[in-house]
Amino acid sequence: IADLVAARLWAPTEGASQALLREGVPSARVRVTGNTVVDALQEAAALPYDWSRGPLAELADAQRLVLVTAHRRESFGEPFREICLAIRDLASRFAAAGGCFVYPVHLNPNVRAPVQEILAGQPGVRLLPPLDYHSLVHLLKRSELALTDSGGIQEEAPSLGVPVLVMRDKTERPEGVAAGCVRLVGPRRDEIVREAGRLLSDPAARAAMANRASPYGDGQAALRIVEDLLASPRG
């Protein structure tokens, strides 16, 4: 609805721009700016962070961090148990080598119940309360890999050079998959374990994903939007 009534449309990616044009939006109304989430991410990542205090203090000396976020409704039930079992398998495999799977757990009881049942007390797993954005960004920044079903992490992790495995069968952010910095593995235990294990065991494979350019912008989206507003005729 916003697209239909907006005088100017600032598309986050070229793919989003092409979708608008296919819907009949005049090209003069569309400009590709990048996503403002990357602007916010870069600002937060550049701020200092004290790992000796706050919600991440227990991870200050952790060697190999993997960020886990999972909470989507379509995974509730058996698919979510598959995700938790996969994380348990990976932690069992990599804990001795310093692997630490950090999971800020959503408050929804459909998430918390299986997480507590399968992952609580598991060596190599740290279950945390939901994090503030500053802490989450710095945790992601230090991570070797992100395992997620979150849309935001799919944009943020590639912008920090962190490979992403998406524990869903579909994504509304296909640009990351096309760019090679995001891979769909579904909510399936065996596939999550296989792909995450490969990336954590093979530095070259991990670097191949980490070094792909993020398709979501360069942190200058807000500047382009302001420039476009100032240049637009008033009416």
Short mmCIF file of C-alpha atoms in Angstrom, two decimals:
data_model
loop_
_atom_site.label_atom_id
_atom_site.label_comp_id
_atom_site.label_asym_id
_atom_site.label_seq_id
_atom_site.Cartn_x
_atom_site.Cartn_y
_atom_site.Cartn_z
CA ILE A 1 0.00 0.00 0.00
CA ALA A 2 2.85 2.38 0.84
CA ASP A 3 4.38 1.71 -2.58
CA LEU A 4 1.11 2.60 -4.30
CA VAL A 5 0.79 6.03 -2.67
CA ALA A 6 4.46 7.03 -2.28
CA ALA A 7 5.87 9.74 -4.53
CA ARG A 8 9.41 8.34 -4.21
CA LEU A 9 10.48 4.73 -3.69
CA TRP A 10 13.96 3.97 -2.34
CA ALA A 11 14.71 0.37 -3.19
CA PRO A 12 17.31 -1.40 -1.01
CA THR A 13 18.63 -3.56 -3.88
CA GLU A 14 18.60 -3.71 -7.67
CA GLY A 15 16.36 -6.78 -7.41
CA ALA A 16 13.83 -4.83 -5.37
CA SER A 17 13.95 -2.02 -7.94
CA GLN A 18 13.25 -4.44 -10.79
CA ALA A 19 10.30 -5.90 -8.86
CA LEU A 20 8.79 -2.42 -8.56
CA LEU A 21 9.27 -1.75 -12.25
CA ARG A 22 7.59 -5.07 -13.14
CA GLU A 23 4.63 -3.94 -11.02
CA GLY A 24 4.31 -0.84 -13.19
CA VAL A 25 5.92 1.77 -10.95
CA PRO A 26 7.40 4.52 -13.18
CA SER A 27 11.19 4.33 -13.19
CA ALA A 28 11.42 8.05 -12.38
CA ARG A 29 9.93 7.31 -8.93
CA VAL A 30 12.44 4.56 -8.06
CA ARG A 31 16.02 4.89 -6.89
CA VAL A 32 18.29 2.13 -5.57
CA THR A 33 19.84 3.43 -2.34
CA GLY A 34 20.89 0.35 -0.38
CA ASN A 35 19.20 -0.61 2.87
CA THR A 36 19.23 1.76 5.83
CA VAL A 37 19.73 -1.26 8.11
CA VAL A 38 23.34 -1.36 6.85
CA ASP A 39 23.79 2.28 7.84
CA ALA A 40 22.64 1.49 11.39
CA LEU A 41 24.72 -1.69 11.49
CA GLN A 42 27.94 0.06 10.50
CA GLU A 43 27.34 2.82 13.04
CA ALA A 44 26.74 0.28 15.84
CA ALA A 45 29.71 -1.88 14.79
CA ALA A 46 32.04 1.14 14.87
CA LEU A 47 31.11 2.03 18.45
CA PRO A 48 33.38 0.66 21.21
CA TYR A 49 32.13 -2.37 23.10
CA ASP A 50 33.29 -3.53 26.53
CA TRP A 51 33.31 -7.33 26.48
CA SER A 52 34.28 -7.47 30.14
CA ARG A 53 30.87 -6.14 31.21
CA GLY A 54 27.25 -6.54 30.23
CA PRO A 55 25.38 -9.50 28.70
CA LEU A 56 28.40 -10.86 26.79
CA ALA A 57 30.93 -10.78 29.65
CA GLU A 58 31.01 -14.58 29.95
CA LEU A 59 32.05 -14.76 26.28
CA ALA A 60 34.95 -12.31 26.51
CA ASP A 61 37.53 -15.08 26.22
CA ALA A 62 35.59 -17.40 23.92
CA GLN A 63 37.62 -18.59 20.96
CA ARG A 64 35.23 -19.53 18.14
CA LEU A 65 31.77 -17.98 18.30
CA VAL A 66 28.75 -19.04 16.26
CA LEU A 67 25.64 -16.89 16.55
CA VAL A 68 22.31 -18.74 16.57
CA THR A 69 18.92 -17.03 16.22
CA ALA A 70 15.75 -19.05 15.65
CA HIS A 71 12.20 -18.08 16.48
CA ARG A 72 9.95 -18.15 13.39
CA ARG A 73 6.43 -19.50 13.76
CA GLU A 74 6.62 -21.74 10.68
CA SER A 75 9.31 -23.78 12.45
CA PHE A 76 7.38 -24.39 15.68
CA GLY A 77 7.01 -28.06 16.54
CA GLU A 78 9.14 -30.77 15.00
CA PRO A 79 11.14 -28.48 12.65
CA PHE A 80 12.23 -26.45 15.66
CA ARG A 81 13.32 -29.57 17.48
CA GLU A 82 15.38 -30.48 14.42
CA ILE A 83 17.10 -27.09 14.64
CA CYS A 84 17.88 -27.56 18.34
CA LEU A 85 19.17 -31.10 17.79
CA ALA A 86 21.42 -29.83 15.01
CA ILE A 87 22.89 -27.19 17.31
CA ARG A 88 23.46 -29.84 19.98
CA ASP A 89 25.22 -32.09 17.45
CA LEU A 90 27.46 -29.25 16.27
CA ALA A 91 28.31 -28.16 19.81
CA SER A 92 29.25 -31.73 20.72
CA ARG A 93 31.54 -31.86 17.70
CA PHE A 94 33.24 -28.49 18.03
CA ALA A 95 33.23 -27.68 21.77
CA ALA A 96 36.62 -29.34 22.29
CA ALA A 97 38.08 -27.07 19.61
CA GLY A 98 36.77 -23.92 21.29
CA GLY A 99 33.45 -23.75 19.46
CA CYS A 100 30.79 -21.80 21.32
CA PHE A 101 27.25 -21.65 19.92
CA VAL A 102 25.64 -18.53 21.37
CA TYR A 103 21.86 -18.45 21.29
CA PRO A 104 19.93 -15.38 22.53
CA VAL A 105 16.64 -17.15 23.16
CA HIS A 106 13.33 -15.60 22.14
CA LEU A 107 10.75 -15.32 24.95
CA ASN A 108 8.03 -17.23 23.08
CA PRO A 109 7.28 -20.47 25.00
CA ASN A 110 7.19 -22.40 21.72
CA VAL A 111 10.88 -21.49 21.41
CA ARG A 112 11.98 -21.63 25.02
CA ALA A 113 10.56 -25.08 25.81
CA PRO A 114 12.49 -27.10 23.20
CA VAL A 115 15.60 -24.95 23.65
CA GLN A 116 15.67 -25.63 27.38
CA GLU A 117 14.91 -29.33 26.91
CA ILE A 118 17.57 -29.99 24.27
CA LEU A 119 20.26 -27.34 24.75
CA ALA A 120 20.33 -26.26 28.40
CA GLY A 121 23.58 -27.34 30.02
CA GLN A 122 25.04 -28.62 26.76
CA PRO A 123 28.84 -28.06 26.57
CA GLY A 124 29.66 -25.58 23.84
CA VAL A 125 26.25 -23.87 24.02
CA ARG A 126 25.52 -20.54 25.72
CA LEU A 127 21.86 -19.62 26.11
CA LEU A 128 21.32 -15.91 26.69
CA PRO A 129 18.31 -13.64 27.18
CA PRO A 130 17.40 -11.46 24.17
CA LEU A 131 20.20 -8.95 23.51
CA ASP A 132 20.21 -5.22 22.94
CA TYR A 133 21.16 -4.24 19.41
CA HIS A 134 24.66 -2.99 20.27
CA SER A 135 25.56 -6.28 21.95
CA LEU A 136 24.04 -8.34 19.16
CA VAL A 137 26.02 -6.49 16.49
CA HIS A 138 29.31 -6.98 18.32
CA LEU A 139 28.54 -10.65 18.92
CA LEU A 140 27.81 -11.06 15.22
CA LYS A 141 30.95 -9.13 14.33
CA ARG A 142 33.08 -11.65 16.26
CA SER A 143 31.27 -14.74 14.98
CA GLU A 144 32.69 -17.18 12.45
CA LEU A 145 29.23 -18.17 11.27
CA ALA A 146 25.56 -17.30 11.79
CA LEU A 147 22.83 -19.93 11.96
CA THR A 148 19.51 -18.14 11.69
CA ASP A 149 15.94 -17.96 10.52
CA SER A 150 15.93 -14.16 11.01
CA GLY A 151 15.47 -11.80 8.09
CA GLY A 152 17.58 -9.06 9.63
CA ILE A 153 20.59 -11.29 10.28
CA GLN A 154 20.51 -12.32 6.61
CA GLU A 155 21.27 -8.69 5.73
CA GLU A 156 23.50 -7.78 8.65
CA ALA A 157 25.88 -10.75 8.70
CA PRO A 158 27.03 -10.43 5.04
CA SER A 159 27.63 -6.74 5.66
CA LEU A 160 30.10 -7.76 8.39
CA GLY A 161 31.67 -10.55 6.34
CA VAL A 162 30.03 -13.35 8.32
CA PRO A 163 28.68 -16.38 6.36
CA VAL A 164 25.03 -17.22 6.97
CA LEU A 165 23.16 -20.51 6.93
CA VAL A 166 19.41 -19.89 6.86
CA MET A 167 17.44 -22.59 8.65
CA ARG A 168 14.40 -22.14 6.39
CA ASP A 169 13.35 -23.48 2.99
CA LYS A 170 12.52 -20.06 1.58
CA THR A 171 13.68 -16.51 2.16
CA GLU A 172 12.23 -13.12 1.34
CA ARG A 173 15.81 -11.89 0.89
CA PRO A 174 17.06 -13.80 -2.17
CA GLU A 175 19.86 -11.34 -2.93
CA GLY A 176 22.16 -12.84 -0.30
CA VAL A 177 21.66 -16.34 -1.71
CA ALA A 178 22.35 -15.11 -5.24
CA ALA A 179 25.49 -13.31 -4.04
CA GLY A 180 26.81 -16.49 -2.40
CA CYS A 181 27.10 -15.12 1.15
CA VAL A 182 23.90 -16.82 2.35
CA ARG A 183 22.83 -20.44 1.94
CA LEU A 184 19.47 -22.07 2.60
CA VAL A 185 19.68 -25.30 4.62
CA GLY A 186 16.11 -25.64 5.85
CA PRO A 187 15.04 -26.64 9.37
CA ARG A 188 16.59 -30.09 8.92
CA ARG A 189 19.06 -31.54 11.40
CA ASP A 190 21.26 -33.44 8.95
CA GLU A 191 21.58 -30.60 6.46
CA ILE A 192 22.31 -27.97 9.11
CA VAL A 193 24.99 -30.19 10.67
CA ARG A 194 26.54 -31.03 7.31
CA GLU A 195 26.80 -27.47 5.99
CA ALA A 196 27.75 -25.82 9.28
CA GLY A 197 30.28 -28.54 9.99
CA ARG A 198 31.85 -28.04 6.59
CA LEU A 199 32.19 -24.29 7.04
CA LEU A 200 33.58 -24.59 10.56
CA SER A 201 36.08 -27.25 9.49
CA ASP A 202 37.20 -25.69 6.21
CA PRO A 203 38.59 -22.12 6.51
CA ALA A 204 38.77 -21.79 2.72
CA ALA A 205 35.09 -22.65 2.29
CA ARG A 206 34.17 -20.21 5.05
CA ALA A 207 36.32 -17.47 3.52
CA ALA A 208 34.74 -18.03 0.11
CA MET A 209 31.36 -17.04 1.58
CA ALA A 210 32.70 -14.36 3.91
CA ASN A 211 34.53 -12.53 1.13
CA ARG A 212 31.50 -12.14 -1.13
CA ALA A 213 30.31 -8.55 -1.38
CA SER A 214 27.11 -7.82 0.51
CA PRO A 215 24.24 -6.98 -1.87
CA TYR A 216 22.45 -4.86 0.73
CA GLY A 217 24.35 -1.61 0.52
CA ASP A 218 27.44 0.27 1.61
CA GLY A 219 26.12 2.23 4.60
CA GLN A 220 25.25 5.34 2.59
CA ALA A 221 21.55 4.68 2.02
CA ALA A 222 20.30 7.47 4.29
CA LEU A 223 22.55 9.98 2.56
CA ARG A 224 21.19 8.97 -0.86
CA ILE A 225 17.61 9.21 0.41
CA VAL A 226 18.19 12.70 1.78
CA GLU A 227 19.87 13.77 -1.47
CA ASP A 228 16.94 12.40 -3.45
CA LEU A 229 14.43 14.22 -1.24
CA LEU A 230 16.26 17.52 -1.60
CA ALA A 231 16.54 17.11 -5.36
CA SER A 232 12.85 16.19 -5.83
CA PRO A 233 10.47 18.94 -6.98
CA ARG A 234 8.11 20.11 -4.26
CA GLY A 235 4.45 19.64 -4.83
#
